[in-house]
Amino acid sequence: MGGMQEFSADLTWLLVAVFTAAGVVHFMAPKNLRQTYERGDHPVWYRFLVGLINLLTAFLLADPSHRMMGAALAAMVLFLAIVMLLDRRAYGPALSGFGVLSTLWLQVLTATA
């Protein structure tokens, strides 16, 4: 494998880890996450749906034949999360979302190079 392909593969596995962790955290729901969903007046099942979508994203990113579909889903998830965070003036978490989105963008660029 060449340098760019290795870099792209490393970014892919980093993104798989991030989305897997996000999915697991949504299922485990630490107290602060549960409170965030309660303040947003979301039903209990909503965080499970978000967790499932994160895990599906990780699965699609990990599978080479579905990686672009996973990247598209990841971009939508990240965009919606960032918009919601900015709307709530949670600038720190929104900035980390931009970081993950930038990593995703870099992964897609290096994968297609």
C-alpha angles and dihedrals in degrees: 000000000000125000096260093048091050090049091050091049091050091051090048093055091045089055091046088054093048094050092043091051091047091051093049092047091053091052093046091042108197114217095263092052092049089050091050091054091045091051089051088053092236121157116251093251092059095077090050089053090050090048091050092049090051091051091047089051091052091049093050092047091051094053111077093208092056100032096112091050087051091049091051092049091046091052091051093047092048094045092052092045092050093048091049092048093048090048088055091045092242093146098166095056090041089055091053088050089054088052092054091044090052090050089051091050091050091048092053092047094049093044092056095042 
